[in-house]
XYZ file of C-alpha atoms in Angstrom:
308
model
C 109.542 95.244 22.980
C 110.072 98.786 22.125
C 110.058 99.748 18.685
C 113.417 101.156 17.267
C 115.137 101.999 13.919
C 113.112 102.896 10.700
C 109.753 101.850 12.290
C 110.502 104.246 15.337
C 111.353 107.197 12.969
C 108.542 106.444 10.736
C 105.623 106.360 13.735
C 107.158 109.840 15.055
C 106.761 110.985 11.134
C 103.340 109.870 10.968
C 102.253 111.468 14.202
C 103.762 114.583 13.409
C 102.199 114.765 9.860
C 98.910 113.818 11.354
C 98.941 116.358 14.183
C 100.169 119.076 11.783
C 97.210 118.252 9.284
C 94.950 118.375 12.226
C 96.099 121.556 13.847
C 98.184 123.558 10.953
C 100.201 125.684 13.702
C 100.596 123.123 16.012
C 103.651 123.549 18.195
C 105.380 120.248 19.294
C 107.460 119.733 22.257
C 109.709 116.666 22.257
C 110.005 115.625 25.954
C 112.044 113.011 27.694
C 112.832 111.350 24.569
C 116.029 109.002 24.977
C 119.303 110.345 24.000
C 120.090 108.239 21.224
C 116.857 109.774 19.226
C 116.469 113.232 20.760
C 119.360 115.119 18.860
C 118.570 113.220 15.612
C 114.801 113.949 15.855
C 115.450 117.578 16.497
C 117.698 117.610 13.662
C 115.139 116.097 11.461
C 112.316 118.406 12.084
C 113.615 121.708 13.375
C 113.667 123.166 10.058
C 110.503 121.478 8.852
C 107.852 122.316 11.631
C 107.596 124.366 14.846
C 109.075 122.331 17.393
C 111.629 122.303 20.141
C 112.981 119.738 22.663
C 112.773 120.599 26.226
C 115.503 118.377 27.483
C 118.039 119.943 24.966
C 116.787 123.360 24.283
C 114.633 123.796 27.287
C 117.393 122.856 29.967
C 120.067 124.966 27.803
C 117.759 128.008 28.544
C 117.454 127.691 32.120
C 121.237 126.645 32.658
C 122.316 129.747 30.667
C 119.939 131.754 32.711
C 121.658 130.925 35.741
C 124.768 131.642 34.145
C 123.886 135.020 33.399
C 122.675 135.466 36.977
C 125.967 134.282 38.546
C 128.084 136.392 35.977
C 126.042 139.200 37.261
C 126.531 138.577 40.857
C 130.301 138.322 40.149
C 130.413 141.417 37.927
C 131.424 139.629 34.903
C 130.243 138.312 31.808
C 129.636 134.884 30.442
C 132.551 135.551 27.800
C 135.053 135.671 30.737
C 133.913 132.341 32.354
C 135.128 129.074 31.298
C 132.822 125.997 31.716
C 133.641 122.511 32.700
C 130.855 119.712 31.772
C 130.545 116.595 33.528
C 128.575 114.360 31.312
C 128.583 114.912 27.217
C 125.017 113.983 26.732
C 122.072 115.977 25.247
C 121.821 118.165 28.323
C 125.544 119.052 28.201
C 125.003 119.596 24.384
C 122.278 121.842 24.470
C 123.769 123.879 27.366
C 126.995 124.268 25.486
C 125.651 125.124 21.943
C 123.495 127.985 23.826
C 126.516 129.014 25.620
C 128.438 129.521 22.499
C 125.511 131.578 21.006
C 125.499 133.617 24.288
C 129.100 134.353 24.026
C 129.021 135.345 20.589
C 126.046 137.941 21.135
C 128.742 139.331 23.682
C 131.314 139.610 20.711
C 133.566 136.354 21.095
C 133.873 134.619 17.604
C 132.483 130.982 17.531
C 135.978 129.531 18.015
C 136.843 131.706 20.762
C 133.659 130.828 22.463
C 134.371 126.988 22.067
C 137.412 127.460 23.749
C 135.924 128.377 26.807
C 133.910 125.308 27.049
C 135.003 121.784 27.845
C 133.736 118.208 28.431
C 134.651 115.144 30.640
C 132.589 111.761 30.228
C 132.863 108.519 31.582
C 136.509 108.042 29.660
C 137.597 111.305 30.889
C 138.557 114.784 30.016
C 137.530 114.828 25.821
C 140.507 115.909 24.135
C 141.565 116.085 20.331
C 143.893 113.106 20.478
C 140.913 110.621 21.409
C 139.581 108.202 18.584
C 135.823 107.864 18.035
C 134.284 111.109 19.127
C 130.760 111.734 18.617
C 130.333 115.117 16.711
C 129.273 116.778 19.732
C 132.570 115.667 21.582
C 134.657 116.457 18.790
C 133.179 120.187 18.451
C 134.268 120.692 22.413
C 137.643 118.689 22.330
C 140.639 120.463 22.851
C 144.464 120.179 22.802
C 144.830 119.317 26.440
C 146.664 116.564 28.380
C 144.117 113.808 29.013
C 143.127 113.402 32.427
C 141.107 110.332 33.946
C 139.571 112.099 37.090
C 137.339 114.971 37.346
C 139.491 116.430 40.078
C 142.458 116.355 37.701
C 140.447 117.945 34.885
C 139.829 120.811 37.101
C 143.705 121.201 37.550
C 144.111 121.064 33.988
C 141.417 123.257 32.568
C 140.988 125.612 35.681
C 137.205 126.532 34.922
C 135.223 128.998 36.743
C 132.072 126.941 36.537
C 131.385 123.166 36.720
C 128.387 121.914 35.509
C 126.949 118.372 36.342
C 125.083 116.599 33.590
C 125.882 113.119 34.120
C 123.420 112.359 36.759
C 126.508 110.904 39.133
C 125.615 111.117 42.682
C 128.373 112.635 44.758
C 130.595 113.303 42.198
C 131.316 117.262 43.064
C 132.869 115.648 46.396
C 134.418 117.677 49.070
C 137.994 117.619 46.998
C 136.295 119.152 43.640
C 134.660 121.545 45.560
C 137.451 122.611 47.374
C 139.454 122.920 44.188
C 137.037 125.068 42.811
C 137.159 127.449 45.487
C 140.929 127.544 45.580
C 141.329 128.742 41.943
C 138.070 131.042 41.986
C 137.149 133.588 44.255
C 133.447 132.759 43.360
C 132.934 129.352 41.724
C 129.837 128.549 39.706
C 128.316 125.048 40.430
C 125.367 123.762 38.575
C 124.087 120.251 39.712
C 121.441 117.567 38.756
C 118.173 117.014 40.642
C 117.147 114.722 43.421
C 119.264 111.630 44.120
C 121.383 112.208 41.375
C 122.543 115.759 42.272
C 126.620 115.780 42.066
C 126.286 117.866 45.355
C 123.843 119.286 48.045
C 123.273 122.553 48.575
C 125.004 122.431 51.814
C 128.092 120.494 50.553
C 128.637 123.096 47.972
C 128.401 126.179 50.407
C 130.178 124.141 53.155
C 133.358 122.974 50.949
C 133.676 126.038 49.065
C 133.307 128.053 52.426
C 130.266 130.052 51.308
C 131.895 131.449 48.137
C 130.085 129.320 45.482
C 127.094 130.651 43.291
C 125.207 127.223 43.315
C 121.992 126.030 41.778
C 120.534 122.608 41.434
C 117.513 120.684 39.492
C 116.135 120.182 42.932
C 114.782 122.121 45.873
C 117.156 122.242 48.869
C 116.538 123.995 51.998
C 118.171 126.972 52.923
C 121.732 126.914 54.441
C 123.175 128.869 57.337
C 126.844 129.062 57.449
C 129.132 131.434 59.075
C 126.202 133.729 60.231
C 124.690 133.944 56.451
C 121.621 132.468 55.071
C 121.557 131.091 51.550
C 118.723 130.272 49.450
C 119.291 127.777 46.677
C 117.011 127.730 43.963
C 116.309 125.385 41.517
C 117.779 125.153 37.859
C 114.530 123.601 36.502
C 113.056 123.515 33.100
C 109.570 124.517 34.668
C 111.100 128.173 34.573
C 111.164 127.993 30.754
C 108.915 125.657 28.879
C 105.581 127.085 29.793
C 106.590 130.666 28.722
C 108.286 129.252 25.621
C 105.218 127.358 24.690
C 102.965 130.019 25.192
C 105.074 132.425 23.170
C 105.330 130.245 20.392
C 101.617 129.409 20.213
C 101.121 133.127 20.214
C 103.463 133.851 17.496
C 102.828 130.762 15.455
C 106.291 130.635 13.912
C 106.742 128.312 11.062
C 109.999 127.030 12.393
C 111.435 127.643 16.134
C 114.916 129.739 15.645
C 117.590 128.778 18.223
C 117.672 132.445 19.128
C 114.364 131.897 20.825
C 116.023 130.157 23.739
C 118.649 132.757 24.270
C 115.660 135.107 24.248
C 113.910 133.108 27.073
C 117.242 132.750 29.170
C 117.896 136.462 29.037
C 114.281 136.857 30.162
C 114.453 134.455 32.688
C 117.761 136.178 34.335
C 116.105 139.552 34.300
C 113.525 138.565 36.842
C 116.367 137.650 39.221
C 116.435 140.369 41.662
C 119.550 141.926 43.450
C 118.185 140.480 46.933
C 117.560 137.113 45.408
C 121.528 137.194 44.318
C 122.535 138.542 47.907
C 120.748 135.580 49.265
C 122.727 133.454 46.765
C 119.841 132.579 44.541
C 120.431 132.362 40.841
C 116.855 132.327 39.825
C 113.340 133.885 40.882
C 111.344 132.314 43.530
C 108.905 129.624 41.689
C 105.910 131.489 43.277
C 106.482 133.974 40.467
C 106.160 131.395 37.578
C 103.116 133.042 36.030
C 104.871 136.343 35.934
C 108.074 134.462 34.874
C 106.305 132.891 32.166
C 104.563 135.909 30.738
C 107.862 137.617 30.445
C 109.588 134.623 28.897
C 106.666 134.229 26.279
C 106.756 138.001 25.493
C 110.440 137.806 24.696
C 110.035 134.507 22.789
C 107.392 135.760 20.653
C 109.077 138.991 19.993
C 112.265 137.196 18.949
C 110.177 135.089 16.523
C 108.803 138.291 14.786
C 112.654 139.843 14.898
C 114.084 136.493 13.473
C 111.358 136.775 10.545
């Protein structure tokens, strides 16, 4: 049987304290921790030791980098976009929180930024009148009409971007993608990896008639459509956690400020060339991962020093 409850948290504490005693400047990366523990552990340790959760904060940094690139391709800014998440777990929470920081950096108030982010979970669109909401869902609940299908939620919210964080294969179907193309000149579509992808690259480009800006956690082959070649790239944590780790090891901060992950997102998005965007790529080629990691590491270390 798996250990849980107080015994579980006591074990993690024993490990962290032993690691810190052995290596006083250790950087601890939480990886693949279950949803029910991930946020609690990060909250427990983020102000006590240098640590980060890749599934919450690393995922967020990569996704926000993709949104920066998509906004650049559209000639807009993050603060002009409106985001609807399918799923409301640790990935969605991490991305949403970092998006708020990014939009505040562009000049919005926290309330204005939160008002541009919407969640859809297993019970439907997250609205203020629903009872028993988690703190994450309370934060992003809005005064809206409840909607039980994601397609109806799109009609209610009218997002410019949809973000797959529920690992529900096929949920971004032809109706959803066509609806996004109807209400947006260039809809942004971010999907999960492998067999759990909400849609494939071909489906995304086909049902939006080649207008979407698409990325997924998995590699997809290039897509030929209407005489144009699209090269979809992965929205994958492998772009950031090596650079974040290197930057933190180099800077040796006492704790890891949240602003580090926005710095990583900005650094990654700057590695996306105009040619990448022209080909429909929101990320640089993974063949450039060492160069990308160095840029992220430098940005992360600099932010640690800037933040004191």
